[in-house]
mmCIF file of C-alpha atoms in Angstrom:
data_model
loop_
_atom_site.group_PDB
_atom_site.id
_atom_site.type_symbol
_atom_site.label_atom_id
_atom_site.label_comp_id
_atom_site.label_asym_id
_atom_site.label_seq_id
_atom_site.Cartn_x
_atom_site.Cartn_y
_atom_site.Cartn_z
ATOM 1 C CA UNK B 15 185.083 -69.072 150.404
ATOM 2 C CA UNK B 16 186.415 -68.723 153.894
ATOM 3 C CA UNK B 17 186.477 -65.209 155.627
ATOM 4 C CA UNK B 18 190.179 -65.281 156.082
ATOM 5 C CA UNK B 19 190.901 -65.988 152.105
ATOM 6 C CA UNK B 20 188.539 -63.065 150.974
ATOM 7 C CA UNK B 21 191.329 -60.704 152.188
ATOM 8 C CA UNK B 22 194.207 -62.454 151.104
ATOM 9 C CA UNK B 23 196.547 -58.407 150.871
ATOM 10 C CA UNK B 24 196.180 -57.531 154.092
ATOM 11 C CA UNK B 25 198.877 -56.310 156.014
ATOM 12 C CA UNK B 26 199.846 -57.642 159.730
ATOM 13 C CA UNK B 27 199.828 -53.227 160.191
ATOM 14 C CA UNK B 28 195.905 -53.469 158.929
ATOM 15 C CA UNK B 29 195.582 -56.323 161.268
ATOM 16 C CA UNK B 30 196.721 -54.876 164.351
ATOM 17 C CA UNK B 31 194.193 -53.138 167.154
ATOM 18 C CA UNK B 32 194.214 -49.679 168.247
ATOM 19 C CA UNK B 33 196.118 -50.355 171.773
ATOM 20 C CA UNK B 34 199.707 -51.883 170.006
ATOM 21 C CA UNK B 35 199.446 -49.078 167.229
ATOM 22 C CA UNK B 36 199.295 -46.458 170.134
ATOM 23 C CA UNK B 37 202.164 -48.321 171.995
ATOM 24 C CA UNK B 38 204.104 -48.247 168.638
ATOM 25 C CA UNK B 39 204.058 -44.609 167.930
ATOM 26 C CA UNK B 40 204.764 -43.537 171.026
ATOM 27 C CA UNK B 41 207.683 -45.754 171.089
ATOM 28 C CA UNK B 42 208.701 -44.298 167.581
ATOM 29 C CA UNK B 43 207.945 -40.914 169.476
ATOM 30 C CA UNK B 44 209.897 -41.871 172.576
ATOM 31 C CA UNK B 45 213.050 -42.891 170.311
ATOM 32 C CA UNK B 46 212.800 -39.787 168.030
ATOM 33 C CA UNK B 47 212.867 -37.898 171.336
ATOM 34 C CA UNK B 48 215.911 -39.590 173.044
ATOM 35 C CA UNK B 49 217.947 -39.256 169.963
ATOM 36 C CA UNK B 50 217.331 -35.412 169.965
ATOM 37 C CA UNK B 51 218.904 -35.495 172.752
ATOM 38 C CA UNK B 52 222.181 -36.419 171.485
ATOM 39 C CA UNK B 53 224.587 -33.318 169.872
ATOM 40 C CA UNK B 54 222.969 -32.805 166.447
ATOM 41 C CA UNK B 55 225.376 -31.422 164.359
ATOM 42 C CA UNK B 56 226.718 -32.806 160.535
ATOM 43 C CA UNK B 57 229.705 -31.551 159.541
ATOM 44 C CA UNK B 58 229.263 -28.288 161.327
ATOM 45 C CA UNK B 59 225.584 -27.662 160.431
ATOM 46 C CA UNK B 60 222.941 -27.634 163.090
ATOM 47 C CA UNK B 61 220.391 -30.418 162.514
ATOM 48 C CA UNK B 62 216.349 -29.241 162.853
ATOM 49 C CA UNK B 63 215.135 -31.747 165.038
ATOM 50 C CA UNK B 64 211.445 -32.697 164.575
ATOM 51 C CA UNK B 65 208.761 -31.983 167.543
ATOM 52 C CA UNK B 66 207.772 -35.648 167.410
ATOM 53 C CA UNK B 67 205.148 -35.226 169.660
ATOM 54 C CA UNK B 68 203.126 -33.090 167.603
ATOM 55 C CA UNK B 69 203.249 -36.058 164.972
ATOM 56 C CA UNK B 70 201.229 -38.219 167.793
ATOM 57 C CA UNK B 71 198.957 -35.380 168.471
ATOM 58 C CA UNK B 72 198.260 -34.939 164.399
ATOM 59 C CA UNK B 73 197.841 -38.656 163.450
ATOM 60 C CA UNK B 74 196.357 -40.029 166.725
ATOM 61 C CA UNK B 75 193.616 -36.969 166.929
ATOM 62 C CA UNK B 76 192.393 -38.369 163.124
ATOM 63 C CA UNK B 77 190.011 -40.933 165.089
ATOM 64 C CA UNK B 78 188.408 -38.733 167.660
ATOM 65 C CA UNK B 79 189.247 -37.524 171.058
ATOM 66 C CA UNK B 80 190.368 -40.142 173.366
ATOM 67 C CA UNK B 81 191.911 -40.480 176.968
ATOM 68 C CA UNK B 82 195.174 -42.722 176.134
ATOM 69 C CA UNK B 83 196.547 -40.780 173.436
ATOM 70 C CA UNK B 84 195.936 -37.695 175.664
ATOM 71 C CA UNK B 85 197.723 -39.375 178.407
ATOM 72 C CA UNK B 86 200.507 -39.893 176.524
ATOM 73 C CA UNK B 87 200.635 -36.296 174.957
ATOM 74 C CA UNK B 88 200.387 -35.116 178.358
ATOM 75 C CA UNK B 89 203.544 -36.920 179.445
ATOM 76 C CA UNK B 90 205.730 -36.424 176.425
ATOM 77 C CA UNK B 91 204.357 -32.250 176.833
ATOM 78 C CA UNK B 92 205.967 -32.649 180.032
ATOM 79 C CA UNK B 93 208.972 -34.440 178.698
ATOM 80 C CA UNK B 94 209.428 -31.850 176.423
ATOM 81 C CA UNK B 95 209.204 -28.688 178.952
ATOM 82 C CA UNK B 96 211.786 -30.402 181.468
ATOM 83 C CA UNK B 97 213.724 -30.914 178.183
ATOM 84 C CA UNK B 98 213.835 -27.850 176.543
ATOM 85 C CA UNK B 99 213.821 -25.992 179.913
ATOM 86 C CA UNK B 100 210.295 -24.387 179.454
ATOM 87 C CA UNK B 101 207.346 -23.792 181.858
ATOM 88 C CA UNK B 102 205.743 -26.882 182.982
ATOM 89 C CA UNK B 103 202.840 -27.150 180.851
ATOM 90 C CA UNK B 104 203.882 -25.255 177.554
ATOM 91 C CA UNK B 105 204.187 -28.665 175.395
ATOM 92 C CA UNK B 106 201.485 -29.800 177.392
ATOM 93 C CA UNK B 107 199.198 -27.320 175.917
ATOM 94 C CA UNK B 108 200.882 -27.467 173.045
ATOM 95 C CA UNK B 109 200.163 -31.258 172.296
ATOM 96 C CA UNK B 110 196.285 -30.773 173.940
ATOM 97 C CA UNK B 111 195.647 -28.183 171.188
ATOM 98 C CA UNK B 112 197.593 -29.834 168.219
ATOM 99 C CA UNK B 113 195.442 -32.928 169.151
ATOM 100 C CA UNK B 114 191.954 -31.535 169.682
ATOM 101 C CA UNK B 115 192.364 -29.143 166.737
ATOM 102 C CA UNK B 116 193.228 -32.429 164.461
ATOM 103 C CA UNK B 117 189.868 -34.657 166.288
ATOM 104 C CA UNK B 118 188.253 -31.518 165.329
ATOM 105 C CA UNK B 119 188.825 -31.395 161.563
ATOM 106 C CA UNK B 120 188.599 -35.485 161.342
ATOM 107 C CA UNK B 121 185.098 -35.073 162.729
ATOM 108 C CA UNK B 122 184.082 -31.680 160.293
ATOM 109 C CA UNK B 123 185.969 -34.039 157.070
ATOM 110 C CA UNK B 124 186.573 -37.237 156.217
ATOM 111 C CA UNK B 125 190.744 -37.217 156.574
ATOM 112 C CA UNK B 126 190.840 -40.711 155.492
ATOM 113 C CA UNK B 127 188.930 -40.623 151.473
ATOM 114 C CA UNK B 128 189.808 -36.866 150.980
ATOM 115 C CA UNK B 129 193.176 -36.308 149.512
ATOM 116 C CA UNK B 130 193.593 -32.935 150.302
ATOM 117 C CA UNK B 131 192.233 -32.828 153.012
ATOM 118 C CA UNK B 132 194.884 -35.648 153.923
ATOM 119 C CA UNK B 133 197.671 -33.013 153.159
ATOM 120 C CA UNK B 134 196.267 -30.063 154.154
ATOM 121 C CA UNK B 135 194.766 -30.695 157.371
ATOM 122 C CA UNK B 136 198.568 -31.624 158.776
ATOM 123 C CA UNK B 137 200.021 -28.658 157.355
ATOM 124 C CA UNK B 138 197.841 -26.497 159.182
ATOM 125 C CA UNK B 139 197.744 -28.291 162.359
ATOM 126 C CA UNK B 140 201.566 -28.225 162.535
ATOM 127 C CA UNK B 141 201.692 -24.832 161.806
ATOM 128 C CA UNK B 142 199.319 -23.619 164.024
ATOM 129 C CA UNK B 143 201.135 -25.373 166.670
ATOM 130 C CA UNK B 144 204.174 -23.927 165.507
ATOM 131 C CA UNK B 145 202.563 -20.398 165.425
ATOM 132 C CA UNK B 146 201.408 -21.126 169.186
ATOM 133 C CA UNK B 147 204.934 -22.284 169.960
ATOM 134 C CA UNK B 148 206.955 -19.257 168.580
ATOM 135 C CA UNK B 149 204.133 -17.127 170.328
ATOM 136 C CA UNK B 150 204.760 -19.585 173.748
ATOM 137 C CA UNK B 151 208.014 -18.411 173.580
ATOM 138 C CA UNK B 152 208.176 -14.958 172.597
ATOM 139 C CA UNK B 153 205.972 -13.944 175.033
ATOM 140 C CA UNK B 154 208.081 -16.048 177.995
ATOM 141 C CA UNK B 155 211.396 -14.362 176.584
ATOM 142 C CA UNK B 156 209.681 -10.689 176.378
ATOM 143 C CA UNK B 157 210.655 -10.343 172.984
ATOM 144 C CA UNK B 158 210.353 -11.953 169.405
ATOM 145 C CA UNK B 159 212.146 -15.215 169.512
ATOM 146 C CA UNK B 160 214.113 -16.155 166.206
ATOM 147 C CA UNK B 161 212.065 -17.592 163.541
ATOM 148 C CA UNK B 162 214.408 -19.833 161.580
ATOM 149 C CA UNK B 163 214.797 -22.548 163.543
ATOM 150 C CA UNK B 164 211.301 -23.244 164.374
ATOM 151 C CA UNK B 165 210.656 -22.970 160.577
ATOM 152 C CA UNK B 166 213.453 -25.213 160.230
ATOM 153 C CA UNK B 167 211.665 -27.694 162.790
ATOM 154 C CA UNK B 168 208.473 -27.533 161.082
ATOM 155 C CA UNK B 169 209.796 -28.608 157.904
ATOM 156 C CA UNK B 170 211.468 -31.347 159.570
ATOM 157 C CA UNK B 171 208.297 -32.548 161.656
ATOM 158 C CA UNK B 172 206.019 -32.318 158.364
ATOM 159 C CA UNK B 173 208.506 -33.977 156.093
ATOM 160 C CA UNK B 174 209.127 -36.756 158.138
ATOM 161 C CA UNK B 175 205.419 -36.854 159.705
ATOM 162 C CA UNK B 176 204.585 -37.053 155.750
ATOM 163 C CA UNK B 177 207.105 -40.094 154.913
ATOM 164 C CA UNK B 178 205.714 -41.491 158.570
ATOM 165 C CA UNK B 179 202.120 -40.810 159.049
ATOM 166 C CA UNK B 180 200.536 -44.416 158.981
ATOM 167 C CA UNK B 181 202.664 -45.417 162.292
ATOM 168 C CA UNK B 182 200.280 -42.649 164.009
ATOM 169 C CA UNK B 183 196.960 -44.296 162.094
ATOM 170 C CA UNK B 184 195.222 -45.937 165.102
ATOM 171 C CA UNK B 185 193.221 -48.094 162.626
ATOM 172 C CA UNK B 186 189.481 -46.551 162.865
ATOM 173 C CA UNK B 187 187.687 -44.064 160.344
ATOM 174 C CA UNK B 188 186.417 -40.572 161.610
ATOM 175 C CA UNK B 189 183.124 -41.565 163.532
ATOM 176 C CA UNK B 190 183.453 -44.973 164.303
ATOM 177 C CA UNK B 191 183.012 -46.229 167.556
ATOM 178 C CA UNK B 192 185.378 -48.740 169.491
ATOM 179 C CA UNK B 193 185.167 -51.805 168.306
ATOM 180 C CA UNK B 194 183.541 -52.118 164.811
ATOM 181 C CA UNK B 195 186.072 -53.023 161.912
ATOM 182 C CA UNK B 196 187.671 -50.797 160.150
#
């Protein structure tokens, strides 16, 4: 039996390396970003926009650290300060953090086999990086900054990061170098 017909399911997604699946999600990122640019109101009500960033930093940090995903973190951080008119460097850190904490728990846990883990590692990271973000800003405005549209945010990011997650899979298991199969 050939090699090719013993995995007859696979997806072209399964398929693909590391290097397009990074290009892909920060295109998906990119996009998310550009449209939240646009006036996001429905019938009168104020849209939450997701933080897509922080759904790069979450999914991308479940293989380890590595330089290109924190190259592109870096730039959409600094996207996102120019953006939302904050200190160069906020989203920055914001996206560093978000990204080490999630390399961090995919190297303590196996993200990938462990259910809840799977669920509950994101929730945390995107709240702590929403915690860190309402602090961010509170402490740049000198007083507490209003709560219920970040919370709206975060339920945005993690509902949508939740329907979206395998774009931000970069195709390798916790602890596996570049290079062997996944």
């Amino acid at each position: 039996m050939s090699r090719s017909s013993s995995r007859p399911n696979r997806s072209l997604w399964s398929q693909t390396g590391p290097t397009p699946r990074l290009l892909f999600g920060a295109f998906a990122i990119a996009a998310i970003g550009l449209l939240g640019l646009t006036p996001r109101e429905f019938f009168g009500f104020s849209i939450a926009w997701p933080y897509a960033a922080l759904w790069g930093a979450v999914g991308w940090g479940r293989v380890g650290l590595s330089v290109r995903p924190m190259i592109l973190l870096i730039i959409f951080g600094l996207v996102q300060d120019v953006t939302f008119h904050a200190p160069i460097g906020c989203f920055v850190i914001l996206n560093l953090l978000a990204y080490g904490a999630s390399a961090a728990i995919a190297d303590m846990f196996d993200v990938m086999n462990e259910p809840l883990i799977a669920i509950l590692s994101p929730i945390l990271l995107f709240s702590g990086a929403f915690l860190l973000l309402w602090l961010m800003a509170s402490t740049l405005e000198d007083h507490a900054v209003r709560v219920l549209p970040l919370v709206a945010s975060l339920m945005t990011t993690g509902l949508v990061y939740a329907v979206l997650n395998k774009v931000f899979d970069l195709g390798r298991l916790p602890g596996e170098s570049v290079g062997q199969a996944s």
